[in-house]
Tab-separated table of C-alpha atoms and ligand atoms in Angstrom:
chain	number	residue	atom	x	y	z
A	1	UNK	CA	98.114	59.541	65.909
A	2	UNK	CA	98.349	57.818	69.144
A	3	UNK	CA	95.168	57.988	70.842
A	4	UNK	CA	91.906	59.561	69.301
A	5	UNK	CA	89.355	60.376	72.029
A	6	UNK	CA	85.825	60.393	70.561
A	7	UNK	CA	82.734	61.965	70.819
A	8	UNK	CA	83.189	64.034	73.765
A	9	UNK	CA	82.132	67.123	75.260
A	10	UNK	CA	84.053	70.364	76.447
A	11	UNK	CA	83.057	72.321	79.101
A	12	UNK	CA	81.193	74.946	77.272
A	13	UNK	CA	79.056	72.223	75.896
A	14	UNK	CA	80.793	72.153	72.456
A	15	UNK	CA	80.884	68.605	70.901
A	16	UNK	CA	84.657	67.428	70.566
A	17	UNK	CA	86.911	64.487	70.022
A	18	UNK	CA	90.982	64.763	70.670
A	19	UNK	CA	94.133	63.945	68.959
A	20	UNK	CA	96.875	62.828	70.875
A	21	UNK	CA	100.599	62.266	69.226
A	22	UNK	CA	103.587	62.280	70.412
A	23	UNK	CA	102.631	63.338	73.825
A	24	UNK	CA	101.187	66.538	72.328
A	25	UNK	CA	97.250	67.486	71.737
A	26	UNK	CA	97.192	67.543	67.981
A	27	UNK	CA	93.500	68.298	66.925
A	28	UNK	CA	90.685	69.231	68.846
A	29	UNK	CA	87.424	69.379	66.276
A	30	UNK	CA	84.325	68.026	66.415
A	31	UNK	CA	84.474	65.361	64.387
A	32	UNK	CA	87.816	63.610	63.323
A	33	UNK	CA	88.304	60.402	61.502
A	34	UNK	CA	91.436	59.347	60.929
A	35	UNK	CA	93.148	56.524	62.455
A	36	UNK	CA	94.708	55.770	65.653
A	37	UNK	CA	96.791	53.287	67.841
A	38	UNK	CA	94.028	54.007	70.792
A	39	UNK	CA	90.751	54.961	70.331
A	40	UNK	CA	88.673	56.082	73.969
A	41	UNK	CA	84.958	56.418	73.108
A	42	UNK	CA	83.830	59.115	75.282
A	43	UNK	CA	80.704	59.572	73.717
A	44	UNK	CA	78.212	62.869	75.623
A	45	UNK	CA	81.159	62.884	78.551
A	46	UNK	CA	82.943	65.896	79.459
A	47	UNK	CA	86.853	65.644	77.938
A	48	UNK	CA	88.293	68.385	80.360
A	49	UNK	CA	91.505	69.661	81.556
A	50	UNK	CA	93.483	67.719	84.348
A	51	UNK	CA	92.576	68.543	87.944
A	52	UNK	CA	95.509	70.513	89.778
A	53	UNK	CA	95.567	71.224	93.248
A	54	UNK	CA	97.750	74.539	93.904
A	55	UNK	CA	97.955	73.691	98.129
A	56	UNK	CA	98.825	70.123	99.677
A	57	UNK	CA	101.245	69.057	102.653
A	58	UNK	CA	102.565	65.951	100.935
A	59	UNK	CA	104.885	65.228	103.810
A	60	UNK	CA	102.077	64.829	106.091
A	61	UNK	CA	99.821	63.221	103.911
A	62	UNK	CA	98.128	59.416	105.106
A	63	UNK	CA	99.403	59.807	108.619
A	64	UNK	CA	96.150	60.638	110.218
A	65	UNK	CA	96.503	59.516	113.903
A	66	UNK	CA	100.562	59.268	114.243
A	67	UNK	CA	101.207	59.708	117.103
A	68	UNK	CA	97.374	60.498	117.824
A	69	UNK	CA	94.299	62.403	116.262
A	70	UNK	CA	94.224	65.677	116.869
A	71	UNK	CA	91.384	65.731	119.745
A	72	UNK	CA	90.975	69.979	119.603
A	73	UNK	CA	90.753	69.369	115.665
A	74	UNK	CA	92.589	73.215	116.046
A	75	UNK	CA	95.356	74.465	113.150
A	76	UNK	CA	97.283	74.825	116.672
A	77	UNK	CA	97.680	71.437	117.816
A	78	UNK	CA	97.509	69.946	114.041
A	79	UNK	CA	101.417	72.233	114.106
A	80	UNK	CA	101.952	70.400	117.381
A	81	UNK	CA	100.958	66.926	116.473
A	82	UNK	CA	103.488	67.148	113.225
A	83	UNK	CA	106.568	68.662	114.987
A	84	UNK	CA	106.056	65.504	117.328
A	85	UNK	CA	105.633	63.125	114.043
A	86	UNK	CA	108.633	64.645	111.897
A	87	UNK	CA	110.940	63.715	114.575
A	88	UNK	CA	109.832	60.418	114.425
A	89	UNK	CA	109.301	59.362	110.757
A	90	UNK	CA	111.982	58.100	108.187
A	91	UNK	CA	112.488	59.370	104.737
A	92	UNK	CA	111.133	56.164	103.563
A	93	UNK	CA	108.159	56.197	105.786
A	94	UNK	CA	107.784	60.182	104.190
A	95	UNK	CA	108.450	58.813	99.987
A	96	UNK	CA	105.903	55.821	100.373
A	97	UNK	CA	103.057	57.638	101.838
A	98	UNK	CA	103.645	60.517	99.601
A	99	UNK	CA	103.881	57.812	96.727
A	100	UNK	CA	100.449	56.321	97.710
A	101	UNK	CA	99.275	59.596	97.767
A	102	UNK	CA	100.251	60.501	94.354
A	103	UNK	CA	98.762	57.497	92.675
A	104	UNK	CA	95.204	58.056	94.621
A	105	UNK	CA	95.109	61.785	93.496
A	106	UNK	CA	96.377	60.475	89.744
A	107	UNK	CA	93.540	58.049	89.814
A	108	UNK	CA	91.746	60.790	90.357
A	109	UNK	CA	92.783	62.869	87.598
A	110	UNK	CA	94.933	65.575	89.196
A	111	UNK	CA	98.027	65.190	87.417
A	112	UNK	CA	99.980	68.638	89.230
A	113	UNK	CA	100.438	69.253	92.612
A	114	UNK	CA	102.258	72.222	94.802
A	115	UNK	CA	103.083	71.002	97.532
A	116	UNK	CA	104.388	72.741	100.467
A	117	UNK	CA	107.456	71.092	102.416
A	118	UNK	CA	108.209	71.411	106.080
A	119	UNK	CA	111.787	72.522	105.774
A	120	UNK	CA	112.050	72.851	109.500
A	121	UNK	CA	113.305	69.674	110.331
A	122	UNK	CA	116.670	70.072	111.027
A	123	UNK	CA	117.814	66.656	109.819
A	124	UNK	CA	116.335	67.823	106.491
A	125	UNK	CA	114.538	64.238	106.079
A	126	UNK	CA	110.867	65.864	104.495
A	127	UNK	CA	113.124	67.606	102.038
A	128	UNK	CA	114.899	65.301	100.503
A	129	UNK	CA	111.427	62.816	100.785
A	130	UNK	CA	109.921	64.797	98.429
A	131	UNK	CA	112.632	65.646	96.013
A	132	UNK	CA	112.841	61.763	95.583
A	133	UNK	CA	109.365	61.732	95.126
A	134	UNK	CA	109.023	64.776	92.709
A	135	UNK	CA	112.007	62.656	90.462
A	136	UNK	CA	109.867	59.186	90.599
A	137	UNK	CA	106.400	60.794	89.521
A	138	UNK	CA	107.519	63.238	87.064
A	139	UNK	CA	106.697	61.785	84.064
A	140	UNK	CA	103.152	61.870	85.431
A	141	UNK	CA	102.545	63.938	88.077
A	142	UNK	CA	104.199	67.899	88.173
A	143	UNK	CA	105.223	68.199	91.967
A	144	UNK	CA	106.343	71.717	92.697
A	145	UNK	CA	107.668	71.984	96.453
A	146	UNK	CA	107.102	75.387	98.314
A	147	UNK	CA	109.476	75.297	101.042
A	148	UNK	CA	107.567	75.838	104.267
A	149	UNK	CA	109.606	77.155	107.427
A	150	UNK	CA	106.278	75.036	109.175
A	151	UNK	CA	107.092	76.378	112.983
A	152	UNK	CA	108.184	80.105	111.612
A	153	UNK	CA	110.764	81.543	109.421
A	154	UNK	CA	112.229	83.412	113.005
A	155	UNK	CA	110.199	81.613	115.650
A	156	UNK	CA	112.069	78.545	114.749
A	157	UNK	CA	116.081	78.663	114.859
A	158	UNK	CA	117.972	78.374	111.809
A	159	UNK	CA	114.459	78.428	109.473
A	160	UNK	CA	115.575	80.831	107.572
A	161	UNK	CA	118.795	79.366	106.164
A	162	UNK	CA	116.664	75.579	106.003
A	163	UNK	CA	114.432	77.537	103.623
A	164	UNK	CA	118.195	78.594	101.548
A	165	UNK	CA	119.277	75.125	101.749
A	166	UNK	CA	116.277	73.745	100.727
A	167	UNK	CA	116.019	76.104	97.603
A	168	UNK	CA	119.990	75.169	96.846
A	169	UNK	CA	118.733	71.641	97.130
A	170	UNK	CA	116.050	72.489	93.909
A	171	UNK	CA	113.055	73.171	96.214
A	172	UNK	CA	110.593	75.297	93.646
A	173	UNK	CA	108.450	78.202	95.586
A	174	UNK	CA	109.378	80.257	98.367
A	175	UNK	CA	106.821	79.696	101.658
A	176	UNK	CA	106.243	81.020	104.935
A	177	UNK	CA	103.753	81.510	107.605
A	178	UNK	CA	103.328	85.243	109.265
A	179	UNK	CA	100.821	84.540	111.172
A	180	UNK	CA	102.419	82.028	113.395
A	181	UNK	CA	105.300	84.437	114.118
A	182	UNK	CA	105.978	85.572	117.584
A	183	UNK	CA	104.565	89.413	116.865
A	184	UNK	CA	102.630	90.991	113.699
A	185	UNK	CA	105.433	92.638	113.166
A	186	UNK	CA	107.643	89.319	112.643
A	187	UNK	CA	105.288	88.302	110.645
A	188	UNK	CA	105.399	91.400	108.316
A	189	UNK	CA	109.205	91.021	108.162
A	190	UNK	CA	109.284	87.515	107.539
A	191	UNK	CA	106.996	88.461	104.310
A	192	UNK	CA	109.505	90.560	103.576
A	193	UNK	CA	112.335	88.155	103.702
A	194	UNK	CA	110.243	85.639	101.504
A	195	UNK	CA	109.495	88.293	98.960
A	196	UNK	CA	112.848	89.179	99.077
A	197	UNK	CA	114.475	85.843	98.764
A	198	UNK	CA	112.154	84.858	95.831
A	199	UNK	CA	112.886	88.032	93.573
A	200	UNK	CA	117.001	87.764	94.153
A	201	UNK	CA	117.005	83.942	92.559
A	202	UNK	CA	113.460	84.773	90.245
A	203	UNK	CA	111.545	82.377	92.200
A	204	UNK	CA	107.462	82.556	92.510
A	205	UNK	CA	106.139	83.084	96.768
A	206	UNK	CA	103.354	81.218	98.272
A	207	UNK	CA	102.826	81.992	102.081
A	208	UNK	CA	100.410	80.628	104.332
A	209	UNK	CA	99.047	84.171	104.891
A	210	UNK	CA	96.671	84.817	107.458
A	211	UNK	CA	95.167	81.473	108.557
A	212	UNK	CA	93.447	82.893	111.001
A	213	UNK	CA	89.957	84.302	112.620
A	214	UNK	CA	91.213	86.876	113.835
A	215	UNK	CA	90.618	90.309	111.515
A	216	UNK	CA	93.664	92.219	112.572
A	217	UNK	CA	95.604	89.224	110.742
A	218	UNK	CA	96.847	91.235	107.860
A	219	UNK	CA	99.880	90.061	106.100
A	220	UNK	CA	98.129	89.572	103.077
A	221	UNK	CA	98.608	93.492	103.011
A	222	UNK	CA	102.389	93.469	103.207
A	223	UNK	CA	102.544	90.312	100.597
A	224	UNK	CA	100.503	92.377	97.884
A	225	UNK	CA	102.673	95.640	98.843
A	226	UNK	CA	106.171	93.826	98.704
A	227	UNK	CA	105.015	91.874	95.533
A	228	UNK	CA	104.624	95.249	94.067
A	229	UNK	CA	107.922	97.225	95.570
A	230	UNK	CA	109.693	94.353	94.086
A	231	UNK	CA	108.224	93.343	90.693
A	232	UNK	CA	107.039	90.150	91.640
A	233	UNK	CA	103.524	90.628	89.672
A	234	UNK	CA	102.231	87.198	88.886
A	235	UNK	CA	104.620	84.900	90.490
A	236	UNK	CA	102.967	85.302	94.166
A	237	UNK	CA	99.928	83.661	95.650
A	238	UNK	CA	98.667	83.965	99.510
A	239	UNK	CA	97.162	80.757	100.361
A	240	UNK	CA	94.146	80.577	103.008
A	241	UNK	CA	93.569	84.513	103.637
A	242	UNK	CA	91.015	82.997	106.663
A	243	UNK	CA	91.282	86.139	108.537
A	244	UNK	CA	89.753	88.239	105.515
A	245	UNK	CA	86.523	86.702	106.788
A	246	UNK	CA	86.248	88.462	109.308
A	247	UNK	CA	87.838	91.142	108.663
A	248	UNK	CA	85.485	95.178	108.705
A	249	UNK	CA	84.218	95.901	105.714
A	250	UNK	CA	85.791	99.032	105.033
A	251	UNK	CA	89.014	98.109	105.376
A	252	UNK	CA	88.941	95.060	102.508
A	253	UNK	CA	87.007	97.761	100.372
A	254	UNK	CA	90.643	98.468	100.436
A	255	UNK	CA	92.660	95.562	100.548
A	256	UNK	CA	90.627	93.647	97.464
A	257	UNK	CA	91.947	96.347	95.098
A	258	UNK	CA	95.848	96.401	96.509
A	259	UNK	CA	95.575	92.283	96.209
A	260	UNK	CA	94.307	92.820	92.131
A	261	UNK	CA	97.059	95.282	91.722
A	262	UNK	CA	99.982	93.147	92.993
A	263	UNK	CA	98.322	90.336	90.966
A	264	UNK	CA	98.422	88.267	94.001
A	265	UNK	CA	96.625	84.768	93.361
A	266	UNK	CA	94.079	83.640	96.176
A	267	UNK	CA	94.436	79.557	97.433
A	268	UNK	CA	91.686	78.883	99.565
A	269	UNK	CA	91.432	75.592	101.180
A	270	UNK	CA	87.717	74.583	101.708
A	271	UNK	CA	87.313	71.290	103.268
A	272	UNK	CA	90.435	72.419	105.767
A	273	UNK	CA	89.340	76.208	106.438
A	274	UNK	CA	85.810	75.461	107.132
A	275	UNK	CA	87.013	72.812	109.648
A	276	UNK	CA	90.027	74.771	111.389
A	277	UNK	CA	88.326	78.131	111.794
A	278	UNK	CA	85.972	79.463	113.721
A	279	UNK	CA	87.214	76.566	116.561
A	280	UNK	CA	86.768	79.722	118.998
A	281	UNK	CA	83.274	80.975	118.209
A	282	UNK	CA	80.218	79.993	120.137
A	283	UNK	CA	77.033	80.832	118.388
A	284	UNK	CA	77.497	81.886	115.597
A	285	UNK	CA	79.890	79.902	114.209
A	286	UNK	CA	81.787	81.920	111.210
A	287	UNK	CA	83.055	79.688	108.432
A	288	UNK	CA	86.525	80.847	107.706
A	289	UNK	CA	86.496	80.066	104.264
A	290	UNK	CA	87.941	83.853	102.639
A	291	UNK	CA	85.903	85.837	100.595
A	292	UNK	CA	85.515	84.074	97.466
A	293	UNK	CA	83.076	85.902	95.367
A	294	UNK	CA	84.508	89.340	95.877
A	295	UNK	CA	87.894	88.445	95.749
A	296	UNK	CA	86.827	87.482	91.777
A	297	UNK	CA	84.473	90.107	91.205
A	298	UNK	CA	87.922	92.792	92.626
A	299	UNK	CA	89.690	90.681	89.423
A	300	UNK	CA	91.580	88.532	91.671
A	301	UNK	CA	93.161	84.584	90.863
A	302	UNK	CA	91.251	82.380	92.817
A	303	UNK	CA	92.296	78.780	92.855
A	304	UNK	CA	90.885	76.093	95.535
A	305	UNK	CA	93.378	73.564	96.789
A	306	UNK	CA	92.904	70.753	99.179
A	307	UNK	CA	95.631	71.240	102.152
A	308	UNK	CA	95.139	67.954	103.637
A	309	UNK	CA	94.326	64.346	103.417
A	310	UNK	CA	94.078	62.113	106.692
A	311	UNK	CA	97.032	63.955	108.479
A	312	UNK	CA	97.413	66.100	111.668
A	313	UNK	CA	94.886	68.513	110.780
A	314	UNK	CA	92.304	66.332	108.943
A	315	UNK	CA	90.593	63.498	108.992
A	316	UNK	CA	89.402	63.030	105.527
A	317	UNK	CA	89.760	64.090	102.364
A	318	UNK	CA	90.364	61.652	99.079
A	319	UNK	CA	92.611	63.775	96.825
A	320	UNK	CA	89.118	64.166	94.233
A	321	UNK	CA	89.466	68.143	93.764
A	322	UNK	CA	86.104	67.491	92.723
A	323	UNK	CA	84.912	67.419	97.052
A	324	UNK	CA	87.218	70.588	97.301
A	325	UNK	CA	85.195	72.835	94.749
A	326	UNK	CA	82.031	71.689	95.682
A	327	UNK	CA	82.575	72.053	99.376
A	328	UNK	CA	84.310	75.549	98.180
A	329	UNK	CA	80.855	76.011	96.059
A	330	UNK	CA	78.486	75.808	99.142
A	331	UNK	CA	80.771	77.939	101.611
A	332	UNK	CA	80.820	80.405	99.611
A	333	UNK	CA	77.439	80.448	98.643
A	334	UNK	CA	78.267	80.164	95.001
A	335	UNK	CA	75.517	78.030	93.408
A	336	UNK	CA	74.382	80.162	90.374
A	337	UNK	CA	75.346	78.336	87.179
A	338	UNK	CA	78.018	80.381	86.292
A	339	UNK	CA	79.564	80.209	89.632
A	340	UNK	CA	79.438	77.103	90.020
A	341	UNK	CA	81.330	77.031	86.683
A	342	UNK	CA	83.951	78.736	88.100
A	343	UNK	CA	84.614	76.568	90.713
A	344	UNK	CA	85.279	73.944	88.293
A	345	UNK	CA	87.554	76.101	86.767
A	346	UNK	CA	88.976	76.796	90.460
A	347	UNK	CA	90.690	73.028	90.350
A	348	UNK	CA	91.595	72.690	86.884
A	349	UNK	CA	92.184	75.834	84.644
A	350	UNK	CA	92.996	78.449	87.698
A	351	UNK	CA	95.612	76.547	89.209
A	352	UNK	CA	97.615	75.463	86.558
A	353	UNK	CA	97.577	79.219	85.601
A	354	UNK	CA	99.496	79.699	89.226
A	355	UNK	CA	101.781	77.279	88.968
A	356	UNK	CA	102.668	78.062	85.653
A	357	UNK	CA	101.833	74.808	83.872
A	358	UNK	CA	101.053	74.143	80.334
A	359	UNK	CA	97.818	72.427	80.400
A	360	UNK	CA	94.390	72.938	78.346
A	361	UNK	CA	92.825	71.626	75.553
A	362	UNK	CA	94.152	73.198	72.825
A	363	UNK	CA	96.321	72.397	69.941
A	364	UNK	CA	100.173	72.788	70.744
A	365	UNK	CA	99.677	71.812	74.621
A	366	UNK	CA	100.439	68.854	76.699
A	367	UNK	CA	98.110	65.829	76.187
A	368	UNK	CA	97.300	65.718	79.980
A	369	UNK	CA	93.421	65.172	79.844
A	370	UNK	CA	90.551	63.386	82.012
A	371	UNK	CA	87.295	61.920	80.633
A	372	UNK	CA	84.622	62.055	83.350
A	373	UNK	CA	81.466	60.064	83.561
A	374	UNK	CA	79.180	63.195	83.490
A	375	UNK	CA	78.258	65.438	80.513
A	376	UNK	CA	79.358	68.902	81.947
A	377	UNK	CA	81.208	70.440	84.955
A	378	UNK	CA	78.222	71.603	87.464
A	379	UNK	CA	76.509	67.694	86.715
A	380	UNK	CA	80.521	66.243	87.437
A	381	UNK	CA	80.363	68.759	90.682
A	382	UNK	CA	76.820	67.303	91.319
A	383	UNK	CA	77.532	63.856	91.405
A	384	UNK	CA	81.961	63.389	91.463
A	385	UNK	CA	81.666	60.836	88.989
A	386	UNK	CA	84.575	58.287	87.783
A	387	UNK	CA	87.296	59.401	85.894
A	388	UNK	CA	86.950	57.043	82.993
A	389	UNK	CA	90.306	57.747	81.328
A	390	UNK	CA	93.007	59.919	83.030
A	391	UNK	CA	95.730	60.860	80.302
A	392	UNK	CA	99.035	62.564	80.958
A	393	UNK	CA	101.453	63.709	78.414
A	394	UNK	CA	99.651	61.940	75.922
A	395	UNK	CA	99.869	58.629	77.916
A	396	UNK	CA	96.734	56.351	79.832
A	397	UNK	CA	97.481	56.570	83.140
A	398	UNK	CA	94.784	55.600	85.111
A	399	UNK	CA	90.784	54.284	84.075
A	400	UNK	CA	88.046	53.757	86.136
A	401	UNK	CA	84.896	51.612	85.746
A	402	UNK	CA	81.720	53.824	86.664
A	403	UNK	CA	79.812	52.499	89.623
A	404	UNK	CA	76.442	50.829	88.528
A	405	UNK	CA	73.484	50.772	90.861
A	406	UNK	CA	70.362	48.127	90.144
A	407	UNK	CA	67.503	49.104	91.717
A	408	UNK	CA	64.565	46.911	92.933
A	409	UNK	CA	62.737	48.821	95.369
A	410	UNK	CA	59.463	47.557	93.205
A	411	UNK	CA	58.262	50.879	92.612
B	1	FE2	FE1	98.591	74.386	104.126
């Protein structure tokens, strides 16, 4: 055995310690005692799947304020700030922020990412970035690229055969954006295309779909339908779905069902959609965050990515999926225990489901694994604690020292 992690706790509050050998989870009981190279003592912390986060611009990523902050803070000029920056950076500039990136979000235990790519630069540079960067991290971190026609798969020229090449190239997911077409119905056809284009090469979709406020935004309609006509069950998600916030009542009554039957995964983005939308509104202010709760309770995928870290359309972020549920958590008003239980599943289980990855901690599986410095996932939501160990394919990859506190307020 390579490394035995000890007295630890899963997240249904079963006592557990982990065998790790040959890059492969060997044992998981409650008490093992034979010997190993490594031994991580993770006595009353939660041993828990890796974070994953299912939505991320990695091209963009750590250039917050190139060539200047986005002073509207709308998902309008965020597209217009970036087609001014990705004429302007290198491929090396586009690798080393990416790389930075991937080593803060390791640190913090996410070891997969899908990342979309903008594949509208004609000079290709954000493409081939990233498929350098997917090669360098990959015995760490699972990149999969989407590729993103960012300014429109027919509102920008030649999009649609950048989103070809980049799939020749070994780009992983099919992408698009209706919403920002020229017309609703360029949008529907460009869904079309995508759907299309995935199910001819047996590729999985995942469009920005409908990040919007405005409730006629319904392309989420035509992704579950096409997903359907063409037998692409399972391999689809529609990331954002903003407009479904505000969309009437009757008509999701609808819509929730059509997205179950397609099996169409939901990606909300909390910390980006509760910024972006709603830019419009006076008083009062509607969140834009999709409808969370009911898009479960219809027997839908729901997964919450993070979309952005200190680029064109936001300021913050840290790459701790950790912030993403539990701003996702408060949004959507989901703060019963079991909820809130399922938004830690929402950046660990859920995702990796979507993206088709082999994690968990079972016997047979991957030894990708975090230890956290909490004892169960709605405390580690409460407080974002340190990952003490971070383990991927049955290798240490990253520790971190909790944060101690002395108090001497004399009382
Ligand atoms: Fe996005």
């Amino acid at each position: 055995m390579d490394i035995l992690v000890k007295g630890g706790v899963l997240a249904d509050g079963s006592r557990a310690d982990v065998a790790i050998a040959g890059g492969i989870i060997t044992a998981v009981e409650p008490r093992i005692t034979a010997q190993a190279g490594e031994v991580i003592d993770a006595t009353g912390k939660l041993i828990s799947a890796p974070f994953v986060d299912a939505h991320f611009h990695m091209d963009a990523t750590l250039s917050y304020g190139r060539p200047r902050v986005n002073a509207s803070g709308t998902l309008l000029e965020g597209i217009a700030l970036w087609g001014e920056l990705k004429q302007q950076q290198t491929r090396e500039d586009i690798v080393a922020r990416a790389l930075d990136y991937c080593r803060q979000a390791v640190g913090q235990g996410v070891l997969a990412i899908r990342s979309h790519v903008d594949v509208t630069d004609p000079n290709f540079r954000t493409v081939e970035a990233l498929l350098e960067v997917r090669q360098r991290v990959r015995d760490v971190l699972d990149l999969q690229l989407v590729a993103f026609p960012q300014d429109g798969w027919y509102r920008a020229p030649g999009a649609e055969a950048q989103v070809i090449r980049a799939l020749d190239a070994g780009v992983d997911v099919v992408g698009g954006i209706p919403h920002f077409e020229r017309t609703m119905a360029a949008g529907a056809t460009s869904v079309r295309a995508a759907c299309e284009l995935a199910a001819a090469r047996g590729l999985r979709v995942d469009l920005h779909c409908d990040e919007s406020d405005d409730p006629h935004s319904r392309h989420i309609e035509t992704l579950a339908a096409e997903t359907i006509r063409l037998g692409l069950q399972g391999r689809v998600a529609g990331s954002h779905l903003t407009s479904m916030h505000s969309m009437d009542n009757y008509y999701v009554a609808k819509l929730l069902p059509l997205i179950a039957e397609a099996q169409v995964a939901a990606i909300p983005n909390p910390l980006i959609n509760i910024t972006l939308q709603g830019r419009m509104d006076s008083y009062p202010k509607r969140r834009g965050l999709t409808r969370v709760p009911e898009l479960r309770a219809a027997g839908v995928t729901v997964a919450f990515g993070q979309d952005c870290v200190r680029d064109p359309w936001y300021p913050l972020g840290s790459g701790d999926m950790l912030e993403v549920a539990h701003m996702g958590l408060h949004v959507a008003l989901m703060t019963a225990p079991d909820q809130m239980r399922a938004a830690y599943q929402m950046v660990t289980d859920t995702p990796a489901q979507i993206m088709g990855l082999d994690f968990g901690l079972e016997v047979g599986k991957r030894a990708s694994l975090i230890v956290l410095d909490a004892p169960d996932p709605i405390e580690a939501l409460r407080l974002r604690p340190a990952r003490l160990a971070v383990i991927s394919n049955g290798r240490v990859v990253a520790r971190t020292e909790p944060a101690r506190c002395a108090i001497s307020a004399g009382f």
